Tab-separated table of N, CA, C and O in Angstrom:
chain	number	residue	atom	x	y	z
A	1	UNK	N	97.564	130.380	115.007
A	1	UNK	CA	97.280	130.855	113.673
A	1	UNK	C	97.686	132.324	113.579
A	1	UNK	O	97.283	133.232	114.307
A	2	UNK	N	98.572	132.414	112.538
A	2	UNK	CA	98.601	134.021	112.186
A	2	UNK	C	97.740	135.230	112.048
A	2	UNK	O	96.639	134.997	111.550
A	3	UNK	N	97.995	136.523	112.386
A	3	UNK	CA	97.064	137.258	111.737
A	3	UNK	C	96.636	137.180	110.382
A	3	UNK	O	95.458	137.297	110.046
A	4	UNK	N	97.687	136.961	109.518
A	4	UNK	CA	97.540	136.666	108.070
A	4	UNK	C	96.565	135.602	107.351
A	4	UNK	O	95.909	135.730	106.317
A	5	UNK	N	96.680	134.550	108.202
A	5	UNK	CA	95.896	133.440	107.319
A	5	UNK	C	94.113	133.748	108.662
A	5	UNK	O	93.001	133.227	108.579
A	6	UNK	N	94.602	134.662	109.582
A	6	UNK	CA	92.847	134.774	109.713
A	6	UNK	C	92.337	135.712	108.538
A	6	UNK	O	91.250	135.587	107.973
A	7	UNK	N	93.165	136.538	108.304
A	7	UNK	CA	92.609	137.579	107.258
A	7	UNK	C	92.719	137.069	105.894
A	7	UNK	O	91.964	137.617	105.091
A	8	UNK	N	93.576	136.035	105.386
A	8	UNK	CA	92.950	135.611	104.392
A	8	UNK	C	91.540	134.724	104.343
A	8	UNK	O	90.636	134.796	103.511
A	9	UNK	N	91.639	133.965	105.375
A	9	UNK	CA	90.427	133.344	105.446
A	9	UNK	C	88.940	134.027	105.340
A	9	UNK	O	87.922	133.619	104.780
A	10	UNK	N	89.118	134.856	105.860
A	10	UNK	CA	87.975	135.566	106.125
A	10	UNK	C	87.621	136.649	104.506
A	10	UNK	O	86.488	136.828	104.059
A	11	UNK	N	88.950	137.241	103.876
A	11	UNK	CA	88.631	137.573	103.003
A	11	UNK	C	88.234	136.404	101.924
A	11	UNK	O	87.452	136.687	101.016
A	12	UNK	N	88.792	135.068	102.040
A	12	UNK	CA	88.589	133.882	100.817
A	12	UNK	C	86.583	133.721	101.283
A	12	UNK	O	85.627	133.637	100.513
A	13	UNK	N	86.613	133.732	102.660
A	13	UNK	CA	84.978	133.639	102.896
A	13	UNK	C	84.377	135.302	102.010
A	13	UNK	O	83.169	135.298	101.778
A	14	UNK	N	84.771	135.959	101.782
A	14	UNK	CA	84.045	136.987	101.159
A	14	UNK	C	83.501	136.711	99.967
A	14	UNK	O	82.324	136.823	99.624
A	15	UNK	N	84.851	136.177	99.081
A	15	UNK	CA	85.109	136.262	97.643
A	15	UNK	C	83.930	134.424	97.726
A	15	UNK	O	83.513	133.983	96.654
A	16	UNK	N	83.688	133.868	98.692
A	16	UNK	CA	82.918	132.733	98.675
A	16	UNK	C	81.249	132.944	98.587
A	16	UNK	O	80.329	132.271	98.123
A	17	UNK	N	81.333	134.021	99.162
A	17	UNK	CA	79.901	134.508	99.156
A	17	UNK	C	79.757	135.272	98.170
A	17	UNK	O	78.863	136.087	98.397
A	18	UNK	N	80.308	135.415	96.989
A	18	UNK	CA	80.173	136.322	95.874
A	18	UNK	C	80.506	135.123	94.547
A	18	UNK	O	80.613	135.290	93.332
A	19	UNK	N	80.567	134.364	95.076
A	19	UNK	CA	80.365	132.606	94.095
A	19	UNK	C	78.942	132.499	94.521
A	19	UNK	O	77.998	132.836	93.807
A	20	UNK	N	78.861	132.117	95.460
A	20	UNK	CA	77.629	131.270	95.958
A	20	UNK	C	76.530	132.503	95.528
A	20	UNK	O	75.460	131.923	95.339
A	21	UNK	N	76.366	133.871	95.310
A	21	UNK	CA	75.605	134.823	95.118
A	21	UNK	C	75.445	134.621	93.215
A	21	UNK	O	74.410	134.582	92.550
A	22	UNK	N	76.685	134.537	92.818
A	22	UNK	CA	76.509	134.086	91.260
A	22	UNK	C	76.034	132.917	90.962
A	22	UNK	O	75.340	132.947	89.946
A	23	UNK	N	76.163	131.607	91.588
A	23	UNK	CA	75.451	130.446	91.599
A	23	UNK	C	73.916	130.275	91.693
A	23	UNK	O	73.288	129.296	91.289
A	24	UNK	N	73.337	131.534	92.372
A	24	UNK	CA	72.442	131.749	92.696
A	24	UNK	C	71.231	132.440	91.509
A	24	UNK	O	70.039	132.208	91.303
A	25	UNK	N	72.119	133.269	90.970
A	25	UNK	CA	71.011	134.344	90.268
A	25	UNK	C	71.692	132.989	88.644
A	25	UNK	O	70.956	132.930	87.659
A	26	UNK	N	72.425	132.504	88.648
A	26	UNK	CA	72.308	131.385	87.506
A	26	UNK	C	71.171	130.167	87.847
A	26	UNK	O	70.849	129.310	87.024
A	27	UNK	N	70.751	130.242	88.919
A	27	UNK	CA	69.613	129.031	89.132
A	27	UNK	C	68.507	129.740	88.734
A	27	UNK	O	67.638	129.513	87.892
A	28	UNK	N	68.722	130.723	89.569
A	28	UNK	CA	66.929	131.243	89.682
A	28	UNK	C	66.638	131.801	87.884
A	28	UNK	O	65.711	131.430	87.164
A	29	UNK	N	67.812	132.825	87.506
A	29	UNK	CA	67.469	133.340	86.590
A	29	UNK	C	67.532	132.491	85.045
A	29	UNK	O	67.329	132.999	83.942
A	30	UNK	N	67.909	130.918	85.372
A	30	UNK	CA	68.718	130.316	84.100
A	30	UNK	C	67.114	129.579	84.206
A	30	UNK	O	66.476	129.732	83.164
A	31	UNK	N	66.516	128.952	85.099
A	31	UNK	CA	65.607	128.318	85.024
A	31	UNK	C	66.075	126.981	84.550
A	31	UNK	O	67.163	126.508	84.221
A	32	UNK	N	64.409	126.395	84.670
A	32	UNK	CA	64.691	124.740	84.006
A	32	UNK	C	65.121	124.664	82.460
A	32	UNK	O	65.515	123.628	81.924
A	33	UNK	N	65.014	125.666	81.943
A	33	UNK	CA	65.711	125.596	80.659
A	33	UNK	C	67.166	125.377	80.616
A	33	UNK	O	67.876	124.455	80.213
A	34	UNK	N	67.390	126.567	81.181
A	34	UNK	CA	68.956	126.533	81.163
A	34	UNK	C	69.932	125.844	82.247
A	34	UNK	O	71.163	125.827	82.250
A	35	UNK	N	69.294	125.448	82.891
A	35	UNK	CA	70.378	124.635	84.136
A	35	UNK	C	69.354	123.055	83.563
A	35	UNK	O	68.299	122.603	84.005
A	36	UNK	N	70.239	122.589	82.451
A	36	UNK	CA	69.819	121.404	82.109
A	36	UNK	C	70.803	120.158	82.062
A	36	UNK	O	71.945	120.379	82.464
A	37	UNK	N	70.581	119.209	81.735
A	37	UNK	CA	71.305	118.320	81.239
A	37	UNK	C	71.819	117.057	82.450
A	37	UNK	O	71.539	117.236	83.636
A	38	UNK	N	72.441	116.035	82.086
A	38	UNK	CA	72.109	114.700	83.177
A	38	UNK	C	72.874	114.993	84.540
A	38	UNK	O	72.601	114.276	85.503
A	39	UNK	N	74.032	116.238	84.708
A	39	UNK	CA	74.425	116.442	86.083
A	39	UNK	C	73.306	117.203	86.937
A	39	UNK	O	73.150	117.186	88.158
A	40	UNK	N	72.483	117.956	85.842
A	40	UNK	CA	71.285	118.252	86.627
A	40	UNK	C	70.139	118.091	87.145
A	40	UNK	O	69.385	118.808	87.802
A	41	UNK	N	70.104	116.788	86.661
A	41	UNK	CA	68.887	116.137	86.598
A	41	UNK	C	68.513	116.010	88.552
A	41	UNK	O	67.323	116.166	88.825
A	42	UNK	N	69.277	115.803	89.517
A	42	UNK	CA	69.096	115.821	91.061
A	42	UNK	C	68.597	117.325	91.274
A	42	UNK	O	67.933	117.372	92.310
A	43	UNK	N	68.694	118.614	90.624
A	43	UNK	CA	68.544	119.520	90.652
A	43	UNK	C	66.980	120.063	90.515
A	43	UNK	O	66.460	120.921	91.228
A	44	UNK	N	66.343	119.316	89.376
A	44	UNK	CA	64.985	119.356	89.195
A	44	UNK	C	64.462	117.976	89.603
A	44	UNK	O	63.389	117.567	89.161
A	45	UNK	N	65.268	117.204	90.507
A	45	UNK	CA	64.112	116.001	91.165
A	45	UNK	C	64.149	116.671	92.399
A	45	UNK	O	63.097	116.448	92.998
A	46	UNK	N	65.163	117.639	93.250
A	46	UNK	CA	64.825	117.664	94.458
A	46	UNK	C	64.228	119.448	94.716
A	46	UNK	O	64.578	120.072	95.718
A	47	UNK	N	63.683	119.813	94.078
A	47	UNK	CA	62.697	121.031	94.168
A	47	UNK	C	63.245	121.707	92.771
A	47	UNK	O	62.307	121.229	92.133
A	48	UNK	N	63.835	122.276	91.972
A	48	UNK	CA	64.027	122.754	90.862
A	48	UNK	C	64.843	124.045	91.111
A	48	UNK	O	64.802	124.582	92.219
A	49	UNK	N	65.738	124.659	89.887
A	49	UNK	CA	66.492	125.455	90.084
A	49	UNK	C	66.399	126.489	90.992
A	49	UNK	O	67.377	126.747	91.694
A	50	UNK	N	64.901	127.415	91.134
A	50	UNK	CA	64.961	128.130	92.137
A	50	UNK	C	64.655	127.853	93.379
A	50	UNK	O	64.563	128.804	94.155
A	51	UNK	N	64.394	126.312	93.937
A	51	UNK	CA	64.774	126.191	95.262
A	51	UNK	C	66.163	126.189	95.833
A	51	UNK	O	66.596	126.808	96.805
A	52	UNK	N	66.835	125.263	94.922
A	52	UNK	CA	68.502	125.442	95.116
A	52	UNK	C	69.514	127.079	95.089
A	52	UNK	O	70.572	127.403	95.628
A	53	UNK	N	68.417	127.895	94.060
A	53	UNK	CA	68.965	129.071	93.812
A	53	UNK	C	68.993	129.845	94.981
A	53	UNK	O	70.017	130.450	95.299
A	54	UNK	N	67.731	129.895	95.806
A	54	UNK	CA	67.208	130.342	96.727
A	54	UNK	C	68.177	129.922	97.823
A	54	UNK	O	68.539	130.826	98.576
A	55	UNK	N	68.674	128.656	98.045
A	55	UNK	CA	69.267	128.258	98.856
A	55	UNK	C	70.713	128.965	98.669
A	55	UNK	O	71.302	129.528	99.591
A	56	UNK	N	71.280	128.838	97.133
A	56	UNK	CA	72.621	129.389	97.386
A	56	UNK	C	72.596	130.706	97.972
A	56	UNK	O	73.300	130.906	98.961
A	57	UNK	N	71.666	131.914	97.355
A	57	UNK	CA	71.079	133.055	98.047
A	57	UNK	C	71.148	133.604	99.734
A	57	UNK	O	71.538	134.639	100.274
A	58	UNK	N	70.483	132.168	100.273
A	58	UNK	CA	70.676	132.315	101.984
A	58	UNK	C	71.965	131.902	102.550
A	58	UNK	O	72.389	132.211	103.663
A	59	UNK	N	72.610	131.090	101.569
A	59	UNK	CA	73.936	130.508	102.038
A	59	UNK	C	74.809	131.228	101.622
A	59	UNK	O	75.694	131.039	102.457
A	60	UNK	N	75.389	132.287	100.554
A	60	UNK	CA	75.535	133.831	100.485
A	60	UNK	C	75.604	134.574	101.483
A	60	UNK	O	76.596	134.801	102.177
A	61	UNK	N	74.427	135.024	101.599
A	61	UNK	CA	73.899	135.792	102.714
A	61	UNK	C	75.075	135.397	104.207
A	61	UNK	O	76.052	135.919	104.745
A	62	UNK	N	74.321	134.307	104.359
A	62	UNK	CA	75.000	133.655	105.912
A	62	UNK	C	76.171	133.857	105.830
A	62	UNK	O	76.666	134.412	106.812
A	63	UNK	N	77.186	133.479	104.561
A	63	UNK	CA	78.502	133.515	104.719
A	63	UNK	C	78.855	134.942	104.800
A	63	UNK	O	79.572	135.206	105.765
A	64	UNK	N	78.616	135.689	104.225
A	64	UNK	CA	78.786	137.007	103.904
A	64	UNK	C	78.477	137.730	105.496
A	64	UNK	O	79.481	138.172	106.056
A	65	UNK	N	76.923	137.885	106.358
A	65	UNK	CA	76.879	138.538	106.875
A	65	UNK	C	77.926	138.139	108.233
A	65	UNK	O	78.376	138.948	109.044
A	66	UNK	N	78.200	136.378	108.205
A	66	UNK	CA	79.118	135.378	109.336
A	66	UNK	C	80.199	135.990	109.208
A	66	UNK	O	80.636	136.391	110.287
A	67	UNK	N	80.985	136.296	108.089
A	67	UNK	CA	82.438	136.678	107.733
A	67	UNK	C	82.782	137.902	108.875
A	67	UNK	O	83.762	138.006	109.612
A	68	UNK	N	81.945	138.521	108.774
A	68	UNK	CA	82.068	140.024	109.777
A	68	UNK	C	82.233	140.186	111.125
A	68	UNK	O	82.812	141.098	111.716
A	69	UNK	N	81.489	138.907	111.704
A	69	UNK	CA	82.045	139.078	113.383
A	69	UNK	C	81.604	137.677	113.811
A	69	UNK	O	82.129	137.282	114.852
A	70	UNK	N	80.679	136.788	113.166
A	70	UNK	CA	80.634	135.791	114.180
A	70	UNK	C	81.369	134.671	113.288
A	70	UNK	O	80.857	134.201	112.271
A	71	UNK	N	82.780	134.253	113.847
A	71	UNK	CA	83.427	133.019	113.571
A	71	UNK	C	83.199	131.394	113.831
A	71	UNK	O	83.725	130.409	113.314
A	72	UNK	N	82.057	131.565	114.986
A	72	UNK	CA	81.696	130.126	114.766
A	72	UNK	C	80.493	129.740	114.237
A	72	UNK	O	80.139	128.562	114.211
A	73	UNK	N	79.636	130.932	113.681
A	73	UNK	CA	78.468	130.777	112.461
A	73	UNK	C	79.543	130.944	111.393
A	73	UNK	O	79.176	130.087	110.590
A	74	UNK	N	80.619	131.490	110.877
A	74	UNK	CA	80.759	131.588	109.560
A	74	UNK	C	81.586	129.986	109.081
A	74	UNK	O	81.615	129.524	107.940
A	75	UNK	N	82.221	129.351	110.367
A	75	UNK	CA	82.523	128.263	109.884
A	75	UNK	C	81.243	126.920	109.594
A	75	UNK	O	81.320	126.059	108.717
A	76	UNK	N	80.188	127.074	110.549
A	76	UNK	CA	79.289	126.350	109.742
A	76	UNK	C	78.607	126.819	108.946
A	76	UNK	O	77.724	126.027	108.617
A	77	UNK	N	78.555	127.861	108.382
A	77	UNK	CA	78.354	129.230	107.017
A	77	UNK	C	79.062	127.516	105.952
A	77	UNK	O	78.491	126.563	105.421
A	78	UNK	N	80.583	127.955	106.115
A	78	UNK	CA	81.197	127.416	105.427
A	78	UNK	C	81.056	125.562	104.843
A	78	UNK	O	81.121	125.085	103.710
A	79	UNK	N	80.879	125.018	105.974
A	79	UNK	CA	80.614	123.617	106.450
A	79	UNK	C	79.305	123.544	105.678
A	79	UNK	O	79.246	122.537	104.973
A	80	UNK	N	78.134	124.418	105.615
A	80	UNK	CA	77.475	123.710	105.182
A	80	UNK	C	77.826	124.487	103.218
A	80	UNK	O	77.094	123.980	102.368
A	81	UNK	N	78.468	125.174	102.886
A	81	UNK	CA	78.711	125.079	101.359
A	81	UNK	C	79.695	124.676	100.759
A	81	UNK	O	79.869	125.032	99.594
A	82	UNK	N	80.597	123.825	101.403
A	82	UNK	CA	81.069	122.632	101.021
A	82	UNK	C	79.876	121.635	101.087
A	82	UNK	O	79.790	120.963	100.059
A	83	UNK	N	78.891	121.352	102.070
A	83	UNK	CA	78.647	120.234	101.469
A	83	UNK	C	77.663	119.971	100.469
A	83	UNK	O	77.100	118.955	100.060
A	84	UNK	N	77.607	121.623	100.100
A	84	UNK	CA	76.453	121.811	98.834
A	84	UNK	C	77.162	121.631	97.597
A	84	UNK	O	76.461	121.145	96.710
A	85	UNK	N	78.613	121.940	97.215
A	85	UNK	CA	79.676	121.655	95.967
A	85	UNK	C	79.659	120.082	96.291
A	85	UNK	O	79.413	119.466	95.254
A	86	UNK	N	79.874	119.085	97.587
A	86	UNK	CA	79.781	117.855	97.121
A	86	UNK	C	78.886	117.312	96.701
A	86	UNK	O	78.930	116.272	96.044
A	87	UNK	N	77.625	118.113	97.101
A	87	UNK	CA	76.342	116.990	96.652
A	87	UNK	C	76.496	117.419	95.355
A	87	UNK	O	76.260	116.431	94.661
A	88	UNK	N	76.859	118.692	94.398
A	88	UNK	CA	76.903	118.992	93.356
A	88	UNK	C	77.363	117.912	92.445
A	88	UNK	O	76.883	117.468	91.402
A	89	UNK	N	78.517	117.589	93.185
A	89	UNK	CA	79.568	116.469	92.409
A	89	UNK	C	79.320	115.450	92.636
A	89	UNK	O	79.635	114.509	91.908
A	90	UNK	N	78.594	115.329	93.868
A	90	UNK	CA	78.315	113.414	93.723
A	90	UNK	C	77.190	113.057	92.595
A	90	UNK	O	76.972	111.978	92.045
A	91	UNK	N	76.450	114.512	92.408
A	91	UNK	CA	75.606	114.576	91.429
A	91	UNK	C	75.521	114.065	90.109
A	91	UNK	O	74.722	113.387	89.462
A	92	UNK	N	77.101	114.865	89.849
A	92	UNK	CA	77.701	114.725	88.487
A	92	UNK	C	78.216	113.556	88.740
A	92	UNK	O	78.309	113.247	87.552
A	93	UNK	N	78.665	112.565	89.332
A	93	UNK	CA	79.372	111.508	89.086
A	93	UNK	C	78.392	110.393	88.641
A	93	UNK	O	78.531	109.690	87.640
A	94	UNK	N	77.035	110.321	89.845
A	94	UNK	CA	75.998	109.699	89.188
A	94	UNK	C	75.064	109.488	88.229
A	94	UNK	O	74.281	108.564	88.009
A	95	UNK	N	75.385	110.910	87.503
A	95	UNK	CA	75.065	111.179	85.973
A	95	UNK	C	76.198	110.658	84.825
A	95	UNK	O	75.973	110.104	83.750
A	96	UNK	N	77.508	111.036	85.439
A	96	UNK	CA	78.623	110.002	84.581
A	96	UNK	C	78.499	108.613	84.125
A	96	UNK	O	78.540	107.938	83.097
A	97	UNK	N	78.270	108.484	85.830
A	97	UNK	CA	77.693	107.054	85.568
A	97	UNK	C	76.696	106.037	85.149
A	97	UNK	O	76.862	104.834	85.349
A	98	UNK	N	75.634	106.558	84.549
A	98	UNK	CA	74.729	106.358	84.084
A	98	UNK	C	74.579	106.555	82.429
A	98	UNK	O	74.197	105.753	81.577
A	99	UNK	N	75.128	108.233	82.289
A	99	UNK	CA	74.865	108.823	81.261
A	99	UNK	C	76.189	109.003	80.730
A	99	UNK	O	77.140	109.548	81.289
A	100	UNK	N	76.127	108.303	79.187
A	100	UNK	CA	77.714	108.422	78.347
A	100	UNK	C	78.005	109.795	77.585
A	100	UNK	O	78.954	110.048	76.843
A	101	UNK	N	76.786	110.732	78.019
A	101	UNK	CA	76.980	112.453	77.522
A	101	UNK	C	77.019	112.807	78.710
A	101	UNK	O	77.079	114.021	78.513
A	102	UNK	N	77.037	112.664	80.154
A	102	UNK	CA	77.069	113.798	81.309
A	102	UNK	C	78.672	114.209	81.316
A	102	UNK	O	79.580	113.392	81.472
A	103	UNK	N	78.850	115.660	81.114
A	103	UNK	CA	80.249	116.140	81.275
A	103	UNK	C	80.508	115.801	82.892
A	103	UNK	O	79.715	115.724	83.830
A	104	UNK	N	82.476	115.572	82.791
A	104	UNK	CA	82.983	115.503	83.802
A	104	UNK	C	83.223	116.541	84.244
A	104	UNK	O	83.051	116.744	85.446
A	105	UNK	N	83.750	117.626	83.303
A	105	UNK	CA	84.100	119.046	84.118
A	105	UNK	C	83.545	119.568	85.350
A	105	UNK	O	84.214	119.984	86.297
A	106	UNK	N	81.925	119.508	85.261
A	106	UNK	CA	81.365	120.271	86.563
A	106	UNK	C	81.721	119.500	88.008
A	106	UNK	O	81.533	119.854	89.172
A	107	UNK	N	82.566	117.790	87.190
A	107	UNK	CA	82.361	116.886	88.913
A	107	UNK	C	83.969	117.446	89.639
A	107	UNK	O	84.161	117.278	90.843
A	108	UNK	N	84.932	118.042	88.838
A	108	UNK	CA	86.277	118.713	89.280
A	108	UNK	C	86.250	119.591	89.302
A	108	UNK	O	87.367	120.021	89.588
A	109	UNK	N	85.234	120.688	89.088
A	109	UNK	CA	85.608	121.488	89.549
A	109	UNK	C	84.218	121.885	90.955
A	109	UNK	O	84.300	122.817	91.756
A	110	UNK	N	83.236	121.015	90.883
A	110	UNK	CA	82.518	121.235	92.274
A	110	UNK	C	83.631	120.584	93.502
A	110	UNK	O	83.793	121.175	94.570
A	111	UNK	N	84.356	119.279	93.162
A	111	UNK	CA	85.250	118.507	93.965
A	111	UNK	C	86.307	119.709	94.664
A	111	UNK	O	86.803	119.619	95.787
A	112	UNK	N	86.519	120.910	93.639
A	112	UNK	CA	87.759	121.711	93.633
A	112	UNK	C	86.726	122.785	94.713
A	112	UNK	O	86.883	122.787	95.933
A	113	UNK	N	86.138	123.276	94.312
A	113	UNK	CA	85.104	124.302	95.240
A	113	UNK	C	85.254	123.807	96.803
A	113	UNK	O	85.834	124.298	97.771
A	114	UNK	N	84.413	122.526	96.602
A	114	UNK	CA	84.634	121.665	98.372
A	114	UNK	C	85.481	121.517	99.371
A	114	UNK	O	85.373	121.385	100.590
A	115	UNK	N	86.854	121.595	98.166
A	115	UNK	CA	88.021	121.042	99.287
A	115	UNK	C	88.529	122.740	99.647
A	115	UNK	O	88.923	123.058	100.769
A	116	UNK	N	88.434	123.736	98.467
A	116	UNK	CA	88.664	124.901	98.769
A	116	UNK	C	87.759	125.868	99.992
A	116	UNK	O	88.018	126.960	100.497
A	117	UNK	N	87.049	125.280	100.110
A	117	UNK	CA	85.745	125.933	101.337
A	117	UNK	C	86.177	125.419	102.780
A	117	UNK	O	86.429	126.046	103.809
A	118	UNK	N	86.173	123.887	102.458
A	118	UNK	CA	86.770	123.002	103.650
A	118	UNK	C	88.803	124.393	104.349
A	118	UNK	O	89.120	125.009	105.366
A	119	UNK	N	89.155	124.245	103.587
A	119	UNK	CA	90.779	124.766	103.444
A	119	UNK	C	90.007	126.381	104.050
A	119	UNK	O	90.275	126.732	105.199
A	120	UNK	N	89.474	126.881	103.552
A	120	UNK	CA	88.534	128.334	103.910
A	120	UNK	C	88.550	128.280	105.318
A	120	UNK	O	89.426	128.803	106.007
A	121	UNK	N	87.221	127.413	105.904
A	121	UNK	CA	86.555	126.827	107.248
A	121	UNK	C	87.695	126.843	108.367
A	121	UNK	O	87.727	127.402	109.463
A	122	UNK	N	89.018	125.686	107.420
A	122	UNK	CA	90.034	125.379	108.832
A	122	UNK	C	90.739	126.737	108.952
A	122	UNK	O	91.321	126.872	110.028
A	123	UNK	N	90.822	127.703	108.165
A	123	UNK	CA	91.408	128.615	108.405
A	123	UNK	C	90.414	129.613	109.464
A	123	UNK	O	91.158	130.439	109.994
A	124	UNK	N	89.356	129.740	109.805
A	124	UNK	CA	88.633	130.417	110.683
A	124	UNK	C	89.329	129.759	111.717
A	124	UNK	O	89.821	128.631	111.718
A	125	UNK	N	89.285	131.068	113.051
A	125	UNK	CA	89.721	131.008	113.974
A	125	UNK	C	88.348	131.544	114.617
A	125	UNK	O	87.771	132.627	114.521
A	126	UNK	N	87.967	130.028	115.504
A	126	UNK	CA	86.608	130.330	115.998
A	126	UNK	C	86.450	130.435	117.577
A	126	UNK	O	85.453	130.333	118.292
A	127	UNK	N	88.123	130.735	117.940
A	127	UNK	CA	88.386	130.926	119.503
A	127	UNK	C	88.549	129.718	120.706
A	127	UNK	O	88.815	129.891	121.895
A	128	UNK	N	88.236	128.135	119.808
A	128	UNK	CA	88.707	127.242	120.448
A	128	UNK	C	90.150	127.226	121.032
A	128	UNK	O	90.543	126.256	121.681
């Protein structure tokens, strides 16, 4: 692997932890009011916006403080927020599917987040 694509990686993990930090203060601060509707509905069955908020918060954190020197915490940094954009989207799909008002948008572009984190991850060079 190049110097280049470690240093993009590591900068794409920056700009990842400054999503996942905005994802965050939209849970906690949007509340059950505002983070509504049938893709969200897994959101307030499995603890409510500010548990998830809280979570993007530590998963922030992790990626952010991982990015800086430890490469084989920042790839499971990474590993595990991909698999927080899929549960997002499997979310939304099971609200599609159910519900003839759940928008598709949030299920392409959480799908788009996932594979972009995953693409992030393989780019860490974790000294194997």
């Amino acid at each position: 692997m190049t110097a280049q694509a470690k240093r993009l990686a590591h900068e794409s993990a920056r700009w990842l932890s400054v999503l996942l930090l905005g994802l965050a203060a939209v849970l906690i601060l949007g509340g059950q009011q505002r983070v509504s509707g049938p893709s969200y509905k897994f959101v307030h069955d499995l603890g409510g916006s500010d548990v998830w908020g809280l979570l993007f918060f530590v998963g922030a954190f992790a990626v952010a403080v991982a990015s800086l020197k430890w490469p084989k915490a920042l790839k499971w940094a990474l590993r595990l927020a991909a698999v927080s954009f899929l549960l997002f989207a499997l979310a939304g799909i099971g609200a599609a599917i159910a519900s003839p008002i759940a928008g598709l948008t949030g299920i392409v572009v959480y799908l788009w987040l996932a594979c972009w984190v995953v693409w992030v991850a393989a780019g860490v060079d974790d000294g194997r």
